[in-house]
Amino acid sequence: MDSKKKISISFRPEDGSKNEVVRTQKEQAAAVDQDKEKEKRTTPVYPLPVKKKWRLPGSYRPVLATAVIALLLSLGLGFVLLRMFVSLTDVTTAGTEVLPAAEAPAGQVQEAGEASENQLPDSAAASLDTYIVQAGAFSTEGKAGEWQSRLNAQSISSVVWKRDGQYFLFVGSASSKQEAAYIAEEMKSKSIETYVKPWVVTIEKELPPLLQEGMKNHTLGSLTESERKEIAKASGEDSSLGQALVNWESQDENNLNWLKVAKSLE
């Protein structure tokens, strides 16, 4: 080996290169952060619109609450009243005309000397007309009897009359519509809803003059007790007419005795 050639060896610390790499990475990260910051500054951000909820002003809330409560109470009361009076709905159609009672031909009237006043001779059919105060119409006799019992509990007399498959509940009768309307007003004051309408009764027998006059003029109250007993005896006390005359109501402001007698003659 040549002794004149020299070999030089240098030692460089490794930490310097590592520090250079770390510094470069930090500079790059800082540059990226600066770019993102610029993008944030340049990109406008608009907030989304928020829909505001409508609220009722506080002063109107008590009024609205009171109105809702009143509506609920009225609906509940209406439902109860409907259930109470649904069975009292009149089944007759509005506008139905009822022909006035026809008078018997002159030849059909019993002559005064031919028979006693209290006899019931057979004759052609005749009719009696009146205005009735109706408190209900029912499809069954049991339902009609139930409502009649309710009226009796209020000390209100009534008559159940079956006709055309229906059971009518009557609380009065009168010779004119005005008198019947007065009875209806009396019932209304007792919270009983009624309906006034004409009513025609067809009879198959000619009545004794006393009874006939009382039926046509609605003056049965003028008959004495002895006269009623004589008519009942002539017709048969066990007959429907006899029972109507025997079971006489002494206090009859609503003319129910007329209805009982008329019902027995139909």
Short mmCIF file of N, CA, C and O in Angstrom, two decimals, residues 145-158 169 171 190 192:
data_model
loop_
_atom_site.label_atom_id
_atom_site.label_comp_id
_atom_site.label_asym_id
_atom_site.label_seq_id
_atom_site.Cartn_x
_atom_site.Cartn_y
_atom_site.Cartn_z
N GLY A 145 -145.88 1.13 27.39
CA GLY A 145 -146.20 1.00 28.80
C GLY A 145 -145.11 1.53 29.71
O GLY A 145 -145.38 2.10 30.77
N GLU A 146 -143.85 1.38 29.26
CA GLU A 146 -142.73 1.90 30.05
C GLU A 146 -142.80 3.41 30.15
O GLU A 146 -142.61 3.99 31.23
N TRP A 147 -143.07 4.08 29.03
CA TRP A 147 -143.16 5.55 29.05
C TRP A 147 -144.42 6.02 29.77
O TRP A 147 -144.42 7.07 30.41
N GLN A 148 -145.49 5.22 29.70
CA GLN A 148 -146.69 5.58 30.44
C GLN A 148 -146.42 5.53 31.95
O GLN A 148 -146.92 6.38 32.70
N SER A 149 -145.61 4.56 32.38
CA SER A 149 -145.26 4.48 33.80
C SER A 149 -144.43 5.69 34.22
O SER A 149 -144.58 6.20 35.35
N ARG A 150 -143.56 6.17 33.34
CA ARG A 150 -142.77 7.36 33.66
C ARG A 150 -143.67 8.58 33.83
O ARG A 150 -143.44 9.41 34.71
N LEU A 151 -144.70 8.67 32.99
CA LEU A 151 -145.63 9.79 33.13
C LEU A 151 -146.44 9.66 34.42
O LEU A 151 -146.71 10.66 35.09
N ASN A 152 -146.84 8.44 34.74
CA ASN A 152 -147.59 8.23 35.98
C ASN A 152 -146.77 8.64 37.20
O ASN A 152 -147.31 9.13 38.19
N ALA A 153 -145.46 8.42 37.12
CA ALA A 153 -144.59 8.81 38.22
C ALA A 153 -144.57 10.33 38.41
O ALA A 153 -144.26 10.81 39.51
N GLN A 154 -144.92 11.07 37.37
CA GLN A 154 -145.02 12.53 37.46
C GLN A 154 -146.46 13.00 37.65
O GLN A 154 -146.76 14.17 37.45
N SER A 155 -147.34 12.05 37.99
CA SER A 155 -148.77 12.34 38.20
C SER A 155 -149.43 12.87 36.93
O SER A 155 -150.28 13.76 36.97
N ILE A 156 -149.03 12.31 35.79
CA ILE A 156 -149.61 12.69 34.49
C ILE A 156 -150.32 11.48 33.92
O ILE A 156 -149.69 10.45 33.63
N SER A 157 -151.63 11.56 33.77
CA SER A 157 -152.42 10.46 33.21
C SER A 157 -152.26 10.41 31.70
O SER A 157 -152.02 11.45 31.06
N SER A 158 -152.40 9.22 31.14
CA SER A 158 -152.23 9.06 29.70
C SER A 158 -153.02 7.85 29.23
O SER A 158 -153.50 7.04 30.02
N LEU A 169 -149.10 7.15 22.51
CA LEU A 169 -149.27 7.58 23.90
C LEU A 169 -149.84 8.99 23.91
O LEU A 169 -149.18 9.95 23.51
N VAL A 171 -151.76 12.21 25.97
CA VAL A 171 -151.87 12.83 27.30
C VAL A 171 -153.01 13.86 27.34
O VAL A 171 -153.18 14.53 28.35
N LYS A 190 -143.72 20.94 32.13
CA LYS A 190 -143.31 19.82 32.96
C LYS A 190 -142.22 18.99 32.28
O LYS A 190 -141.98 17.84 32.66
N ILE A 192 -142.25 17.72 29.29
CA ILE A 192 -142.80 16.64 28.47
C ILE A 192 -143.02 17.18 27.07
O ILE A 192 -143.86 18.06 26.85
#
